[in-house]
Short mmCIF file of C-alpha atoms in Angstrom, two decimals:
data_model
loop_
_atom_site.label_atom_id
_atom_site.label_comp_id
_atom_site.label_asym_id
_atom_site.label_seq_id
_atom_site.Cartn_x
_atom_site.Cartn_y
_atom_site.Cartn_z
CA UNK A 1 158.06 84.61 88.53
CA UNK A 2 156.83 85.47 85.03
CA UNK A 3 154.25 88.19 84.55
CA UNK A 4 151.61 85.83 83.20
CA UNK A 5 151.76 83.72 86.36
CA UNK A 6 151.05 86.55 88.81
CA UNK A 7 147.32 86.50 88.12
CA UNK A 8 147.09 82.84 89.21
CA UNK A 9 149.42 83.23 92.19
CA UNK A 10 146.47 83.62 94.52
CA UNK A 11 143.42 81.41 94.77
CA UNK A 12 140.60 82.31 92.40
CA UNK A 13 138.38 83.66 95.20
CA UNK A 14 141.03 86.01 96.61
CA UNK A 15 140.95 89.56 95.33
CA UNK A 16 144.15 91.57 94.94
CA UNK A 17 143.60 95.26 95.69
CA UNK A 18 145.89 98.26 96.03
CA UNK A 19 145.20 101.11 98.46
CA UNK A 20 147.00 104.42 98.69
CA UNK A 21 146.79 106.67 101.72
CA UNK A 22 148.16 110.21 101.41
CA UNK A 23 149.77 112.36 104.06
CA UNK A 24 146.49 113.91 105.21
CA UNK A 25 145.07 110.49 106.10
CA UNK A 26 147.87 109.72 108.58
CA UNK A 27 148.82 113.18 109.89
CA UNK A 28 147.70 112.47 113.47
CA UNK A 29 147.25 109.59 115.89
CA UNK A 30 143.48 109.79 115.46
CA UNK A 31 143.69 109.43 111.70
CA UNK A 32 146.11 106.52 111.96
CA UNK A 33 143.66 104.85 114.37
CA UNK A 34 140.97 105.38 111.71
CA UNK A 35 142.80 103.03 109.32
CA UNK A 36 141.71 99.87 111.14
CA UNK A 37 137.93 100.36 110.55
CA UNK A 38 138.65 101.34 106.93
CA UNK A 39 140.55 98.08 106.35
CA UNK A 40 138.20 95.78 108.30
CA UNK A 41 135.65 95.24 105.47
CA UNK A 42 138.41 93.85 103.26
CA UNK A 43 139.40 90.88 105.41
CA UNK A 44 140.03 87.94 103.10
CA UNK A 45 141.36 90.09 100.27
CA UNK A 46 145.03 90.71 99.60
CA UNK A 47 145.93 94.37 100.07
CA UNK A 48 149.06 96.18 99.00
CA UNK A 49 148.94 99.51 100.86
CA UNK A 50 151.04 102.42 99.63
CA UNK A 51 151.48 105.24 102.15
CA UNK A 52 152.92 108.75 101.86
CA UNK A 53 154.86 110.74 104.44
CA UNK A 54 152.78 112.35 107.17
CA UNK A 55 151.22 115.67 106.21
CA UNK A 56 153.78 118.52 105.95
CA UNK A 57 156.74 116.22 106.72
CA UNK A 58 158.01 116.32 103.13
CA UNK A 59 158.02 120.12 103.25
CA UNK A 60 159.92 120.01 106.57
CA UNK A 61 162.49 117.60 105.11
CA UNK A 62 162.94 119.91 102.13
CA UNK A 63 163.98 122.63 104.58
CA UNK A 64 166.52 120.22 106.07
CA UNK A 65 168.02 119.58 102.62
CA UNK A 66 168.08 123.29 101.83
CA UNK A 67 169.99 124.11 105.03
CA UNK A 68 172.44 121.23 104.51
CA UNK A 69 173.18 122.18 100.92
CA UNK A 70 173.87 125.80 101.94
CA UNK A 71 176.42 124.50 104.44
CA UNK A 72 174.30 125.19 107.54
CA UNK A 73 174.90 121.78 109.11
CA UNK A 74 173.80 122.76 112.60
CA UNK A 75 170.53 124.24 111.35
CA UNK A 76 169.89 121.15 109.22
CA UNK A 77 170.44 118.86 112.21
CA UNK A 78 168.21 121.03 114.41
CA UNK A 79 165.41 120.97 111.85
CA UNK A 80 165.76 117.20 111.54
CA UNK A 81 165.61 116.85 115.32
CA UNK A 82 162.12 118.40 115.25
CA UNK A 83 161.04 115.84 112.66
CA UNK A 84 162.46 113.00 114.76
CA UNK A 85 160.62 114.24 117.83
CA UNK A 86 157.36 114.55 115.90
CA UNK A 87 157.50 110.86 114.98
CA UNK A 88 158.66 109.69 118.41
CA UNK A 89 155.81 111.63 120.04
CA UNK A 90 153.40 109.84 117.73
CA UNK A 91 154.51 106.51 119.20
CA UNK A 92 153.36 107.70 122.64
CA UNK A 93 150.02 108.90 121.28
CA UNK A 94 149.47 105.50 119.64
CA UNK A 95 150.50 103.62 122.81
CA UNK A 96 153.36 101.95 120.97
CA UNK A 97 156.16 101.01 123.38
CA UNK A 98 159.32 102.82 122.32
CA UNK A 99 161.27 99.58 122.75
CA UNK A 100 159.14 98.05 119.98
CA UNK A 101 159.55 100.83 117.45
CA UNK A 102 162.53 102.98 118.30
CA UNK A 103 165.16 100.50 117.15
CA UNK A 104 163.59 100.30 113.70
CA UNK A 105 163.09 104.06 113.49
CA UNK A 106 166.64 104.72 114.68
CA UNK A 107 168.14 103.10 111.59
CA UNK A 108 166.26 105.59 109.41
CA UNK A 109 167.22 108.54 111.61
CA UNK A 110 170.87 107.47 111.54
CA UNK A 111 170.86 107.10 107.75
CA UNK A 112 169.93 110.78 107.40
CA UNK A 113 172.10 112.11 110.23
CA UNK A 114 175.25 110.49 108.84
CA UNK A 115 174.63 112.31 105.57
CA UNK A 116 173.97 115.65 107.31
CA UNK A 117 177.35 115.47 109.08
CA UNK A 118 179.12 115.41 105.70
CA UNK A 119 179.71 118.28 103.29
CA UNK A 120 177.80 118.30 99.98
CA UNK A 121 179.94 117.10 97.09
CA UNK A 122 177.12 116.15 94.69
CA UNK A 123 174.21 118.15 93.28
CA UNK A 124 171.16 119.25 95.23
CA UNK A 125 168.75 116.73 93.67
CA UNK A 126 170.86 113.80 94.87
CA UNK A 127 170.80 114.99 98.50
CA UNK A 128 167.11 115.84 98.21
CA UNK A 129 166.26 112.23 97.46
CA UNK A 130 168.53 110.76 100.14
CA UNK A 131 166.92 112.90 102.87
CA UNK A 132 163.30 113.32 101.77
CA UNK A 133 162.74 109.58 101.32
CA UNK A 134 162.85 109.07 105.09
CA UNK A 135 159.40 110.66 105.47
CA UNK A 136 157.71 107.70 103.79
CA UNK A 137 159.89 105.16 105.59
CA UNK A 138 159.02 106.60 109.02
CA UNK A 139 155.28 106.92 108.40
CA UNK A 140 154.91 103.41 107.02
CA UNK A 141 156.89 101.84 109.86
CA UNK A 142 154.72 103.54 112.47
CA UNK A 143 151.49 102.57 110.69
CA UNK A 144 152.66 98.98 110.22
CA UNK A 145 153.67 98.59 113.88
CA UNK A 146 150.42 100.15 115.10
CA UNK A 147 148.21 97.94 112.91
CA UNK A 148 150.07 94.80 113.97
CA UNK A 149 149.59 95.87 117.58
CA UNK A 150 145.85 96.24 116.87
CA UNK A 151 145.60 92.75 115.39
CA UNK A 152 145.71 93.80 111.72
CA UNK A 153 148.47 91.45 110.59
CA UNK A 154 150.72 92.98 107.95
CA UNK A 155 154.23 92.87 106.52
CA UNK A 156 156.35 96.01 106.05
CA UNK A 157 158.58 96.27 102.98
CA UNK A 158 161.15 98.92 102.08
CA UNK A 159 160.05 99.80 98.56
CA UNK A 160 163.63 100.74 97.71
CA UNK A 161 164.37 97.01 97.62
CA UNK A 162 161.69 96.57 94.96
CA UNK A 163 161.09 99.64 92.84
CA UNK A 164 164.15 100.21 90.64
CA UNK A 165 164.74 103.51 88.85
CA UNK A 166 167.48 105.22 86.90
CA UNK A 167 169.59 107.92 88.54
CA UNK A 168 167.45 110.89 87.50
CA UNK A 169 167.14 112.17 91.05
CA UNK A 170 163.81 113.82 91.95
CA UNK A 171 162.22 112.42 88.78
CA UNK A 172 163.28 108.78 88.64
CA UNK A 173 162.31 106.69 85.61
CA UNK A 174 161.14 103.22 86.62
CA UNK A 175 162.88 100.11 85.30
CA UNK A 176 159.80 97.97 84.85
CA UNK A 177 161.61 94.69 84.20
CA UNK A 178 163.66 94.81 87.40
CA UNK A 179 160.73 96.14 89.43
CA UNK A 180 158.55 93.29 88.17
CA UNK A 181 161.20 90.71 89.10
CA UNK A 182 161.70 92.23 92.56
CA UNK A 183 157.93 92.33 93.15
CA UNK A 184 157.74 88.62 92.43
CA UNK A 185 160.71 87.82 94.67
CA UNK A 186 159.99 90.12 97.61
CA UNK A 187 156.33 91.20 97.74
CA UNK A 188 154.47 88.12 96.49
CA UNK A 189 155.90 85.72 99.11
CA UNK A 190 154.80 88.10 101.88
CA UNK A 191 151.33 88.41 100.36
CA UNK A 192 151.13 84.63 100.28
CA UNK A 193 151.56 84.57 104.07
CA UNK A 194 149.82 87.79 105.10
CA UNK A 195 146.74 89.59 103.81
CA UNK A 196 148.38 93.02 103.90
CA UNK A 197 151.70 94.46 102.76
CA UNK A 198 152.54 98.04 103.69
CA UNK A 199 155.09 99.95 101.66
CA UNK A 200 156.02 103.46 100.61
CA UNK A 201 154.95 105.65 97.76
CA UNK A 202 157.02 108.26 95.95
CA UNK A 203 160.44 106.61 96.45
CA UNK A 204 162.64 103.97 94.83
CA UNK A 205 166.34 103.30 94.36
CA UNK A 206 169.01 102.94 91.71
CA UNK A 207 171.03 99.79 91.08
CA UNK A 208 173.69 101.44 93.29
CA UNK A 209 171.17 101.48 96.20
CA UNK A 210 170.89 105.27 96.13
CA UNK A 211 167.44 106.55 97.05
CA UNK A 212 165.39 108.26 94.35
CA UNK A 213 162.00 109.95 94.21
CA UNK A 214 159.40 109.89 91.44
CA UNK A 215 158.36 113.55 91.53
CA UNK A 216 155.90 115.24 93.87
CA UNK A 217 152.64 113.34 94.35
CA UNK A 218 154.42 110.25 93.02
CA UNK A 219 152.72 107.97 95.57
CA UNK A 220 149.70 107.68 93.26
CA UNK A 221 152.07 106.50 90.55
CA UNK A 222 153.64 103.92 92.87
CA UNK A 223 150.20 102.49 93.59
CA UNK A 224 149.43 102.25 89.87
CA UNK A 225 152.77 100.57 89.11
CA UNK A 226 152.17 97.83 91.69
CA UNK A 227 148.54 97.44 90.60
CA UNK A 228 149.73 96.82 87.06
CA UNK A 229 152.46 94.35 88.08
CA UNK A 230 150.20 92.48 90.53
CA UNK A 231 147.24 92.64 88.10
CA UNK A 232 145.05 94.02 90.88
CA UNK A 233 141.27 94.10 90.67
CA UNK A 234 141.29 97.83 91.44
CA UNK A 235 143.11 100.71 93.12
CA UNK A 236 141.63 103.00 95.77
CA UNK A 237 143.14 106.36 96.62
CA UNK A 238 141.88 107.57 100.00
CA UNK A 239 141.53 111.35 100.32
CA UNK A 240 139.86 113.84 102.66
CA UNK A 241 137.21 114.72 100.05
CA UNK A 242 134.08 112.97 98.78
CA UNK A 243 135.76 112.12 95.50
CA UNK A 244 136.74 113.96 92.33
CA UNK A 245 135.16 117.39 91.96
CA UNK A 246 134.73 119.48 88.82
CA UNK A 247 136.76 122.29 90.44
CA UNK A 248 138.77 123.03 93.56
CA UNK A 249 136.11 123.72 96.21
CA UNK A 250 138.50 126.16 97.93
CA UNK A 251 138.43 128.32 94.80
CA UNK A 252 134.88 127.50 93.66
CA UNK A 253 132.43 126.77 96.53
CA UNK A 254 129.83 125.66 93.98
CA UNK A 255 132.02 122.75 92.80
CA UNK A 256 130.11 119.51 92.20
CA UNK A 257 130.98 115.85 92.71
CA UNK A 258 131.83 113.69 89.67
CA UNK A 259 130.84 110.06 90.18
CA UNK A 260 132.45 108.54 87.07
CA UNK A 261 135.25 109.65 84.77
CA UNK A 262 137.10 108.04 81.90
CA UNK A 263 140.86 107.53 81.90
CA UNK A 264 141.08 110.01 79.03
CA UNK A 265 139.23 112.72 80.92
CA UNK A 266 141.45 112.40 83.98
CA UNK A 267 144.60 112.49 81.86
CA UNK A 268 143.33 115.68 80.23
CA UNK A 269 142.52 117.20 83.63
CA UNK A 270 145.95 116.30 84.96
CA UNK A 271 147.65 117.66 81.85
CA UNK A 272 146.03 121.04 82.43
CA UNK A 273 147.12 121.05 86.07
CA UNK A 274 144.20 119.64 88.06
CA UNK A 275 145.45 118.30 91.42
CA UNK A 276 143.35 115.15 91.10
CA UNK A 277 145.59 112.23 90.14
CA UNK A 278 149.31 112.25 89.37
CA UNK A 279 149.67 112.55 85.57
CA UNK A 280 151.72 109.34 85.21
CA UNK A 281 149.27 107.29 87.26
CA UNK A 282 146.64 106.51 84.64
CA UNK A 283 148.64 104.71 81.94
CA UNK A 284 149.62 101.60 83.99
CA UNK A 285 145.96 101.23 84.99
CA UNK A 286 144.51 101.89 81.55
CA UNK A 287 146.84 99.30 80.01
CA UNK A 288 145.11 96.55 82.02
CA UNK A 289 141.72 98.26 82.40
CA UNK A 290 142.11 98.47 86.20
CA UNK A 291 139.51 100.83 87.73
CA UNK A 292 140.68 103.55 90.09
CA UNK A 293 138.45 104.66 92.97
CA UNK A 294 138.86 107.97 94.79
CA UNK A 295 137.21 107.65 98.20
CA UNK A 296 136.93 109.61 101.44
CA UNK A 297 138.79 108.24 104.46
CA UNK A 298 136.66 110.48 106.70
CA UNK A 299 133.49 108.68 105.54
CA UNK A 300 134.37 105.36 103.88
CA UNK A 301 130.68 104.57 103.28
CA UNK A 302 130.46 107.23 100.58
CA UNK A 303 130.65 105.68 97.10
CA UNK A 304 133.45 107.94 95.86
CA UNK A 305 134.42 108.49 92.23
CA UNK A 306 135.46 105.77 89.81
CA UNK A 307 137.91 106.27 86.95
CA UNK A 308 137.84 103.58 84.28
CA UNK A 309 137.54 102.90 80.58
CA UNK A 310 134.01 104.26 80.83
CA UNK A 311 132.81 107.55 82.26
CA UNK A 312 129.90 109.94 82.22
CA UNK A 313 129.36 111.02 78.64
CA UNK A 314 127.99 114.40 79.69
CA UNK A 315 130.14 116.21 82.23
CA UNK A 316 129.65 119.65 83.72
CA UNK A 317 132.35 122.24 83.01
CA UNK A 318 135.61 121.11 84.63
CA UNK A 319 137.69 123.99 85.95
CA UNK A 320 141.44 124.16 86.65
CA UNK A 321 142.67 127.44 88.12
CA UNK A 322 146.40 128.01 88.50
CA UNK A 323 147.73 131.11 90.22
CA UNK A 324 151.30 132.45 90.27
CA UNK A 325 151.92 132.03 86.56
CA UNK A 326 154.57 133.71 84.43
CA UNK A 327 154.20 134.59 80.74
CA UNK A 328 157.28 134.63 78.49
CA UNK A 329 156.99 136.50 75.17
CA UNK A 330 159.86 135.61 72.83
CA UNK A 331 160.32 137.66 69.66
CA UNK A 332 162.64 137.23 66.71
CA UNK A 333 165.33 139.95 66.61
CA UNK A 334 165.53 140.15 62.79
CA UNK A 335 161.90 139.45 61.82
CA UNK A 336 162.81 135.91 60.73
CA UNK A 337 160.34 133.12 61.50
CA UNK A 338 160.52 131.66 64.99
CA UNK A 339 161.37 128.11 64.01
CA UNK A 340 164.32 125.76 63.60
CA UNK A 341 167.37 126.39 65.78
CA UNK A 342 165.81 129.03 68.12
CA UNK A 343 162.84 126.78 68.93
CA UNK A 344 165.13 123.78 69.43
CA UNK A 345 167.21 125.91 71.79
CA UNK A 346 164.04 126.90 73.68
CA UNK A 347 163.10 123.27 74.28
CA UNK A 348 166.62 122.42 75.46
CA UNK A 349 166.67 125.38 77.87
CA UNK A 350 163.28 124.48 79.35
CA UNK A 351 164.31 120.85 79.70
CA UNK A 352 167.57 121.78 81.42
CA UNK A 353 165.92 124.20 83.86
CA UNK A 354 162.96 121.82 84.31
CA UNK A 355 160.22 124.23 83.29
CA UNK A 356 157.05 122.66 81.93
CA UNK A 357 154.89 125.13 79.98
CA UNK A 358 151.23 125.20 80.96
CA UNK A 359 150.26 126.92 77.69
CA UNK A 360 152.09 127.79 74.47
CA UNK A 361 151.12 129.90 71.46
CA UNK A 362 153.10 130.49 68.27
CA UNK A 363 152.98 133.32 65.76
CA UNK A 364 155.20 133.99 62.74
CA UNK A 365 157.92 135.98 64.50
CA UNK A 366 157.05 135.46 68.16
CA UNK A 367 156.25 132.72 70.63
CA UNK A 368 154.55 132.88 74.01
CA UNK A 369 154.49 130.34 76.79
CA UNK A 370 153.11 130.29 80.29
CA UNK A 371 154.55 128.34 83.24
CA UNK A 372 154.46 128.11 87.01
CA UNK A 373 156.47 131.04 88.37
CA UNK A 374 159.48 129.92 90.36
CA UNK A 375 161.66 133.06 90.66
CA UNK A 376 165.01 131.28 90.34
CA UNK A 377 163.84 129.24 87.34
CA UNK A 378 162.17 132.24 85.69
CA UNK A 379 165.37 134.29 85.99
CA UNK A 380 167.55 131.46 84.69
CA UNK A 381 165.27 130.84 81.71
CA UNK A 382 165.05 134.55 80.79
CA UNK A 383 168.84 134.91 80.89
CA UNK A 384 169.39 131.82 78.73
CA UNK A 385 166.69 132.73 76.19
CA UNK A 386 168.08 136.23 75.62
CA UNK A 387 170.82 134.63 73.54
CA UNK A 388 168.22 133.76 70.89
CA UNK A 389 165.24 136.11 71.36
CA UNK A 390 164.06 139.45 72.61
CA UNK A 391 162.47 138.36 75.89
CA UNK A 392 159.60 139.90 77.83
CA UNK A 393 158.47 138.40 81.15
CA UNK A 394 155.24 139.14 83.02
CA UNK A 395 154.43 137.66 86.42
CA UNK A 396 151.42 137.78 88.79
CA UNK A 397 149.19 136.04 86.27
CA UNK A 398 146.60 133.27 86.53
CA UNK A 399 145.74 130.51 84.08
CA UNK A 400 142.11 129.42 83.86
CA UNK A 401 141.36 126.19 82.00
CA UNK A 402 137.77 125.04 81.42
CA UNK A 403 136.89 121.75 79.78
CA UNK A 404 133.34 121.22 78.46
CA UNK A 405 132.78 124.96 78.68
CA UNK A 406 129.76 126.89 77.53
CA UNK A 407 129.42 130.59 76.82
CA UNK A 408 127.43 131.44 79.93
CA UNK A 409 129.79 129.64 82.27
CA UNK A 410 132.84 131.18 80.60
CA UNK A 411 131.39 134.69 80.85
CA UNK A 412 130.66 134.26 84.53
CA UNK A 413 134.20 133.13 85.40
CA UNK A 414 135.88 135.89 83.36
CA UNK A 415 133.64 138.76 84.46
CA UNK A 416 135.73 141.78 85.52
CA UNK A 417 138.94 139.91 84.61
CA UNK A 418 141.59 141.23 82.21
CA UNK A 419 142.28 138.44 79.72
CA UNK A 420 145.62 138.83 77.95
CA UNK A 421 145.74 135.55 76.05
CA UNK A 422 143.05 133.07 75.03
CA UNK A 423 143.31 129.65 73.41
CA UNK A 424 140.26 127.61 72.41
CA UNK A 425 139.37 124.20 71.02
CA UNK A 426 135.79 122.91 70.75
CA UNK A 427 136.28 121.12 74.08
CA UNK A 428 138.71 123.25 76.11
CA UNK A 429 139.40 126.95 76.62
CA UNK A 430 142.48 128.40 78.34
CA UNK A 431 142.79 132.00 79.45
CA UNK A 432 145.76 133.86 80.92
CA UNK A 433 144.51 136.67 83.15
CA UNK A 434 146.08 139.43 85.21
CA UNK A 435 145.47 139.04 88.92
#
């Protein structure tokens, strides 16, 4: 089915919408039961629902992969047994007969257990994707079965049959042409028969049917990809907060709610590290001017925030605070300018080790950059960079970014702090501070 025909696939009075539910919204039987009243007002629409793994399950599966890759097969299998039991116990809490669900869940369990009985012969990222993907598959199966049992008719689809990526494991790049074709062949026929399709976020597969992931928090991106392909009216991401705030309320109790934001503002916030919307999510929506709502699954009546081509022209200061930062100071050994081959080498090293700077600053014979501190990555980068520079590394730092700042607000947040690096534009200020 060609792209231009998707918009007329449904009758004119049927709205196509995409919902995304994160792990917190389905991390217990009570919260899964809460999905039915959230979905009820949308009877008559077509819904594609993207769901993450249950809260903390991805972290637990990462421990399984870590044990397996170190050769601790028995520990890996024991850790996975706990995850299996967690999901099987959920069936009981939801009054789902095991005979109805266990056969379907068993296929997913077996897929992982077969792998865990082998010895690793490929790199860590490959095994990460093969194991971690089961979190989304298990959660969506349980939700789908429960909703069908409750009279909310839906079809379950393994997104790995639809969303095609390359073989960059843990950071798969989507093949839009194949994904669009598979959406037309697999998802649209189900949506023509049922009002709801449930599928997974965060995961996809290669043309060799190897599971891939899209990077942490990639479920938002999955929702945006399908919204673009299906030309949805809008996307709603359901969270446990009122909507988008101007700061993390855990760090800043005085944080305020933002009712409307532009695509550009959210991209800027994500670029500087705000845990609001996955950075890759906005472009597929902006390309078709599809609004994105951030709403509260604990109180669906709240209006939530809307992200669109328009937004509030006057925003309060927007704060992003990142702890556990590391500052690299790279200096030329012979007082030559830091440019050309050394800088090219820097970019190659960071790309290879997968370090993304959160701030950079250049001088004539030195260069500084800040990044999230991951001890193994920090050590690897320092060792590699010493071939080209004198390297100094400082840890235990924080990075404060404020958009739409004013002098009074900036002074209040930096009071009694030791600022070691500052970078300003008329709209944004970034400060690296010692904790």
